[in-house]
């Protein structure tokens, strides 16, 4: 045994020494009851929250609640075939997702399984679906803008990188469209986008995917889909696991935009699972931990400090309300967790003011701090002017205004309304937005009817792009000097002279 040392042999000896010989303990439990999407299991005393368990037929679930003598597991696979009395085995693994650049351009389910027919992503890097939010010392202030390309948002409710801005409104008021426009607008930026579909019809998800594939930058987008017919556990897990995928990029110093569409359906799934597992129902039959559920999810959005790479995770959660009732339980929870809300209104939508953003109810609590100085310089009076216009419009129904000043205000207000409305899939570059607002402030738009304003919006980006004098503004929007403002107005004038 005294030959020359052989490293390969040493390695082998080491592995033999480390190998655990003898019986391995595999914990098994029994299904004692099955309900829609949920199994009650006896045994498995060592199981932990979020641990994946496997049922006899191969279906998987994850531990949702732990009681003294039993636990509840939500299904991650169809539960067909699983019955009371079946054996359940612990896996020792928490519900996890693959992470990495390989996911870009993919459509996956909340466990990273492909839904696009392409091969499964590489599992070299695995992250648990539930991860703690960054600590306060790891964070930085939200100060860089995340441009949506929607004038009504970028000018009035600017969103910053790392912010959580709720999009909330009644059904069919253009909530998804606002988020999709924001994703499409990132085609020209360095943002990675993740769209999370929770409990939606597949046809609706398909429309979003098609729009992004056609007009956005699909190679920098990930779709995480748990449609309405997916097992409840998958729908529950979707926002958490998608956030883990996003965090991987954030921690590489990248900037990520994540859209949760929508958290009302997520809350409903949580309630359903909670009621089935006999948790005491609270307000509106939601369990007591519903606030904590969404708070811990949205706390994961963050702008990271420079020493942590300076990446960011911006979240746009979507929520649906009924009959304009913003003070229902889930809406108030989400409003208090988020850093502001974009409220869409049925009345505006029906009146063809689209995106149907209610300027009075919407707010961005980061807003101005994450808005370029150049935009701030031209958008300053917009909100007030518009609010006054909306008020006057109500009164004008009782009779016309004789006063010339009032008439001028109405005229200006109508131009603002025309500027704020924007068709879908037509994001406006920030320089165009600034030019339009400069022209508005100069009174240049007062003589134009809405169709001409719409035409101007279409023509302007190319004209502004072609102007070399605006090179400085395109890259530095911190301030807007008078010379640049004059150039912007000149370009708008030339745009108006075109037939
Ligand atoms: N800016 C817009 N301009 C014109 N039409 C729009 C605009 N935004 C939305 N729409 C129209 O409104 C419809 C509903 O929009 P969207 O699906 O975004 O609403 P939603 O509030 O997300 O609906 P749901 O309640 O079904 O989730 C779209 O199919 C589209 O035709
Ligand atoms: Mg929608």
PDB file of N, CA, C and O in Angstrom, residues 201-236:
ATOM      1  N   UNK A 201     -57.828  33.106 -18.266  1.00  0.00           N
ATOM      2  CA  UNK A 201     -58.113  32.232 -19.391  1.00  0.00           C
ATOM      3  C   UNK A 201     -56.908  32.216 -20.321  1.00  0.00           C
ATOM      4  O   UNK A 201     -56.246  33.227 -20.506  1.00  0.00           O
ATOM      5  N   UNK A 202     -56.661  31.043 -20.913  1.00  0.00           N
ATOM      6  CA  UNK A 202     -55.487  30.905 -21.769  1.00  0.00           C
ATOM      7  C   UNK A 202     -55.552  31.869 -22.954  1.00  0.00           C
ATOM      8  O   UNK A 202     -54.530  32.370 -23.406  1.00  0.00           O
ATOM      9  N   UNK A 203     -56.785  32.139 -23.448  1.00  0.00           N
ATOM     10  CA  UNK A 203     -56.905  33.016 -24.619  1.00  0.00           C
ATOM     11  C   UNK A 203     -56.424  34.429 -24.269  1.00  0.00           C
ATOM     12  O   UNK A 203     -55.775  35.093 -25.081  1.00  0.00           O
ATOM     13  N   UNK A 204     -56.715  34.873 -23.039  1.00  0.00           N
ATOM     14  CA  UNK A 204     -56.277  36.213 -22.619  1.00  0.00           C
ATOM     15  C   UNK A 204     -54.753  36.248 -22.515  1.00  0.00           C
ATOM     16  O   UNK A 204     -54.110  37.208 -22.944  1.00  0.00           O
ATOM     17  N   UNK A 205     -54.176  35.186 -21.973  1.00  0.00           N
ATOM     18  CA  UNK A 205     -52.716  35.120 -21.837  1.00  0.00           C
ATOM     19  C   UNK A 205     -52.070  35.120 -23.221  1.00  0.00           C
ATOM     20  O   UNK A 205     -51.074  35.799 -23.467  1.00  0.00           O
ATOM     21  N   UNK A 206     -52.693  34.372 -24.119  1.00  0.00           N
ATOM     22  CA  UNK A 206     -52.174  34.266 -25.484  1.00  0.00           C
ATOM     23  C   UNK A 206     -52.105  35.653 -26.138  1.00  0.00           C
ATOM     24  O   UNK A 206     -51.144  35.989 -26.821  1.00  0.00           O
ATOM     25  N   UNK A 207     -53.151  36.467 -25.892  1.00  0.00           N
ATOM     26  CA  UNK A 207     -53.175  37.807 -26.496  1.00  0.00           C
ATOM     27  C   UNK A 207     -51.987  38.647 -26.007  1.00  0.00           C
ATOM     28  O   UNK A 207     -51.360  39.353 -26.780  1.00  0.00           O
ATOM     29  N   UNK A 208     -51.707  38.536 -24.704  1.00  0.00           N
ATOM     30  CA  UNK A 208     -50.585  39.296 -24.150  1.00  0.00           C
ATOM     31  C   UNK A 208     -49.272  38.813 -24.774  1.00  0.00           C
ATOM     32  O   UNK A 208     -48.440  39.608 -25.226  1.00  0.00           O
ATOM     33  N   UNK A 209     -49.100  37.489 -24.817  1.00  0.00           N
ATOM     34  CA  UNK A 209     -47.855  36.934 -25.360  1.00  0.00           C
ATOM     35  C   UNK A 209     -47.683  37.367 -26.823  1.00  0.00           C
ATOM     36  O   UNK A 209     -46.607  37.806 -27.231  1.00  0.00           O
ATOM     37  N   UNK A 210     -48.776  37.276 -27.597  1.00  0.00           N
ATOM     38  CA  UNK A 210     -48.694  37.683 -29.005  1.00  0.00           C
ATOM     39  C   UNK A 210     -48.276  39.135 -29.136  1.00  0.00           C
ATOM     40  O   UNK A 210     -47.424  39.466 -29.967  1.00  0.00           O
ATOM     41  N   UNK A 211     -48.877  40.006 -28.309  1.00  0.00           N
ATOM     42  CA  UNK A 211     -48.565  41.436 -28.402  1.00  0.00           C
ATOM     43  C   UNK A 211     -47.086  41.666 -28.108  1.00  0.00           C
ATOM     44  O   UNK A 211     -46.403  42.390 -28.842  1.00  0.00           O
ATOM     45  N   UNK A 212     -46.578  41.035 -27.056  1.00  0.00           N
ATOM     46  CA  UNK A 212     -45.173  41.247 -26.701  1.00  0.00           C
ATOM     47  C   UNK A 212     -44.261  40.646 -27.768  1.00  0.00           C
ATOM     48  O   UNK A 212     -43.238  41.236 -28.135  1.00  0.00           O
ATOM     49  N   UNK A 213     -44.641  39.487 -28.293  1.00  0.00           N
ATOM     50  CA  UNK A 213     -43.791  38.878 -29.317  1.00  0.00           C
ATOM     51  C   UNK A 213     -43.759  39.721 -30.586  1.00  0.00           C
ATOM     52  O   UNK A 213     -42.751  39.793 -31.268  1.00  0.00           O
ATOM     53  N   UNK A 214     -44.881  40.382 -30.859  1.00  0.00           N
ATOM     54  CA  UNK A 214     -44.972  41.172 -32.086  1.00  0.00           C
ATOM     55  C   UNK A 214     -44.284  42.527 -31.922  1.00  0.00           C
ATOM     56  O   UNK A 214     -43.578  42.991 -32.808  1.00  0.00           O
ATOM     57  N   UNK A 215     -44.475  43.169 -30.744  1.00  0.00           N
ATOM     58  CA  UNK A 215     -44.080  44.571 -30.632  1.00  0.00           C
ATOM     59  C   UNK A 215     -43.012  44.839 -29.579  1.00  0.00           C
ATOM     60  O   UNK A 215     -42.412  45.901 -29.566  1.00  0.00           O
ATOM     61  N   UNK A 216     -42.811  43.903 -28.672  1.00  0.00           N
ATOM     62  CA  UNK A 216     -41.831  44.125 -27.607  1.00  0.00           C
ATOM     63  C   UNK A 216     -40.508  43.474 -27.952  1.00  0.00           C
ATOM     64  O   UNK A 216     -40.147  43.355 -29.114  1.00  0.00           O
ATOM     65  N   UNK A 217     -39.801  43.075 -26.912  1.00  0.00           N
ATOM     66  CA  UNK A 217     -38.556  42.363 -27.158  1.00  0.00           C
ATOM     67  C   UNK A 217     -38.646  41.012 -26.452  1.00  0.00           C
ATOM     68  O   UNK A 217     -38.176  40.853 -25.322  1.00  0.00           O
ATOM     69  N   UNK A 218     -39.282  40.031 -27.134  1.00  0.00           N
ATOM     70  CA  UNK A 218     -39.552  38.746 -26.473  1.00  0.00           C
ATOM     71  C   UNK A 218     -38.275  38.077 -25.941  1.00  0.00           C
ATOM     72  O   UNK A 218     -38.339  37.368 -24.950  1.00  0.00           O
ATOM     73  N   UNK A 219     -37.137  38.334 -26.563  1.00  0.00           N
ATOM     74  CA  UNK A 219     -35.902  37.676 -26.127  1.00  0.00           C
ATOM     75  C   UNK A 219     -35.449  38.179 -24.755  1.00  0.00           C
ATOM     76  O   UNK A 219     -34.550  37.599 -24.154  1.00  0.00           O
ATOM     77  N   UNK A 220     -36.062  39.270 -24.286  1.00  0.00           N
ATOM     78  CA  UNK A 220     -35.718  39.764 -22.945  1.00  0.00           C
ATOM     79  C   UNK A 220     -36.920  39.682 -22.015  1.00  0.00           C
ATOM     80  O   UNK A 220     -37.007  40.390 -21.035  1.00  0.00           O
ATOM     81  N   UNK A 221     -37.873  38.814 -22.369  1.00  0.00           N
ATOM     82  CA  UNK A 221     -39.103  38.705 -21.585  1.00  0.00           C
ATOM     83  C   UNK A 221     -39.309  37.251 -21.163  1.00  0.00           C
ATOM     84  O   UNK A 221     -38.940  36.339 -21.903  1.00  0.00           O
ATOM     85  N   UNK A 222     -39.854  37.058 -19.977  1.00  0.00           N
ATOM     86  CA  UNK A 222     -40.218  35.711 -19.522  1.00  0.00           C
ATOM     87  C   UNK A 222     -41.711  35.733 -19.202  1.00  0.00           C
ATOM     88  O   UNK A 222     -42.205  36.687 -18.602  1.00  0.00           O
ATOM     89  N   UNK A 223     -42.411  34.692 -19.618  1.00  0.00           N
ATOM     90  CA  UNK A 223     -43.826  34.552 -19.258  1.00  0.00           C
ATOM     91  C   UNK A 223     -43.968  33.406 -18.277  1.00  0.00           C
ATOM     92  O   UNK A 223     -43.520  32.297 -18.568  1.00  0.00           O
ATOM     93  N   UNK A 224     -44.544  33.702 -17.138  1.00  0.00           N
ATOM     94  CA  UNK A 224     -44.799  32.652 -16.148  1.00  0.00           C
ATOM     95  C   UNK A 224     -46.308  32.511 -16.060  1.00  0.00           C
ATOM     96  O   UNK A 224     -47.007  33.453 -15.678  1.00  0.00           O
ATOM     97  N   UNK A 225     -46.809  31.345 -16.448  1.00  0.00           N
ATOM     98  CA  UNK A 225     -48.245  31.211 -16.636  1.00  0.00           C
ATOM     99  C   UNK A 225     -48.836  30.120 -15.746  1.00  0.00           C
ATOM    100  O   UNK A 225     -48.388  28.975 -15.782  1.00  0.00           O
ATOM    101  N   UNK A 226     -49.829  30.492 -14.931  1.00  0.00           N
ATOM    102  CA  UNK A 226     -50.662  29.523 -14.216  1.00  0.00           C
ATOM    103  C   UNK A 226     -52.086  29.902 -14.550  1.00  0.00           C
ATOM    104  O   UNK A 226     -52.667  30.786 -13.937  1.00  0.00           O
ATOM    105  N   UNK A 227     -52.637  29.285 -15.564  1.00  0.00           N
ATOM    106  CA  UNK A 227     -53.958  29.688 -16.053  1.00  0.00           C
ATOM    107  C   UNK A 227     -55.058  29.218 -15.100  1.00  0.00           C
ATOM    108  O   UNK A 227     -54.796  28.490 -14.137  1.00  0.00           O
ATOM    109  N   UNK A 228     -56.292  29.610 -15.438  1.00  0.00           N
ATOM    110  CA  UNK A 228     -57.422  29.371 -14.534  1.00  0.00           C
ATOM    111  C   UNK A 228     -57.619  27.894 -14.218  1.00  0.00           C
ATOM    112  O   UNK A 228     -58.059  27.545 -13.127  1.00  0.00           O
ATOM    113  N   UNK A 229     -57.290  27.008 -15.158  1.00  0.00           N
ATOM    114  CA  UNK A 229     -57.539  25.586 -14.925  1.00  0.00           C
ATOM    115  C   UNK A 229     -56.339  24.885 -14.284  1.00  0.00           C
ATOM    116  O   UNK A 229     -56.392  23.688 -14.023  1.00  0.00           O
ATOM    117  N   UNK A 230     -55.253  25.626 -14.027  1.00  0.00           N
ATOM    118  CA  UNK A 230     -54.067  25.011 -13.415  1.00  0.00           C
ATOM    119  C   UNK A 230     -54.376  24.651 -11.965  1.00  0.00           C
ATOM    120  O   UNK A 230     -55.230  25.280 -11.334  1.00  0.00           O
ATOM    121  N   UNK A 231     -53.691  23.620 -11.416  1.00  0.00           N
ATOM    122  CA  UNK A 231     -53.910  23.274 -10.007  1.00  0.00           C
ATOM    123  C   UNK A 231     -53.731  24.500  -9.106  1.00  0.00           C
ATOM    124  O   UNK A 231     -52.890  25.364  -9.377  1.00  0.00           O
ATOM    125  N   UNK A 232     -54.541  24.551  -8.037  1.00  0.00           N
ATOM    126  CA  UNK A 232     -54.552  25.735  -7.171  1.00  0.00           C
ATOM    127  C   UNK A 232     -53.148  26.061  -6.646  1.00  0.00           C
ATOM    128  O   UNK A 232     -52.769  27.229  -6.560  1.00  0.00           O
ATOM    129  N   UNK A 233     -52.386  25.037  -6.320  1.00  0.00           N
ATOM    130  CA  UNK A 233     -51.043  25.258  -5.774  1.00  0.00           C
ATOM    131  C   UNK A 233     -50.154  26.017  -6.750  1.00  0.00           C
ATOM    132  O   UNK A 233     -49.360  26.878  -6.367  1.00  0.00           O
ATOM    133  N   UNK A 234     -50.305  25.680  -8.035  1.00  0.00           N
ATOM    134  CA  UNK A 234     -49.487  26.358  -9.053  1.00  0.00           C
ATOM    135  C   UNK A 234     -49.859  27.832  -9.144  1.00  0.00           C
ATOM    136  O   UNK A 234     -49.002  28.701  -9.246  1.00  0.00           O
ATOM    137  N   UNK A 235     -51.182  28.102  -9.094  1.00  0.00           N
ATOM    138  CA  UNK A 235     -51.629  29.493  -9.161  1.00  0.00           C
ATOM    139  C   UNK A 235     -51.140  30.265  -7.939  1.00  0.00           C
ATOM    140  O   UNK A 235     -50.743  31.414  -8.025  1.00  0.00           O
ATOM    141  N   UNK A 236     -51.155  29.596  -6.807  1.00  0.00           N
ATOM    142  CA  UNK A 236     -50.714  30.234  -5.560  1.00  0.00           C
ATOM    143  C   UNK A 236     -49.230  30.561  -5.644  1.00  0.00           C
ATOM    144  O   UNK A 236     -48.772  31.624  -5.230  1.00  0.00           O
TER     145      UNK A 236
END
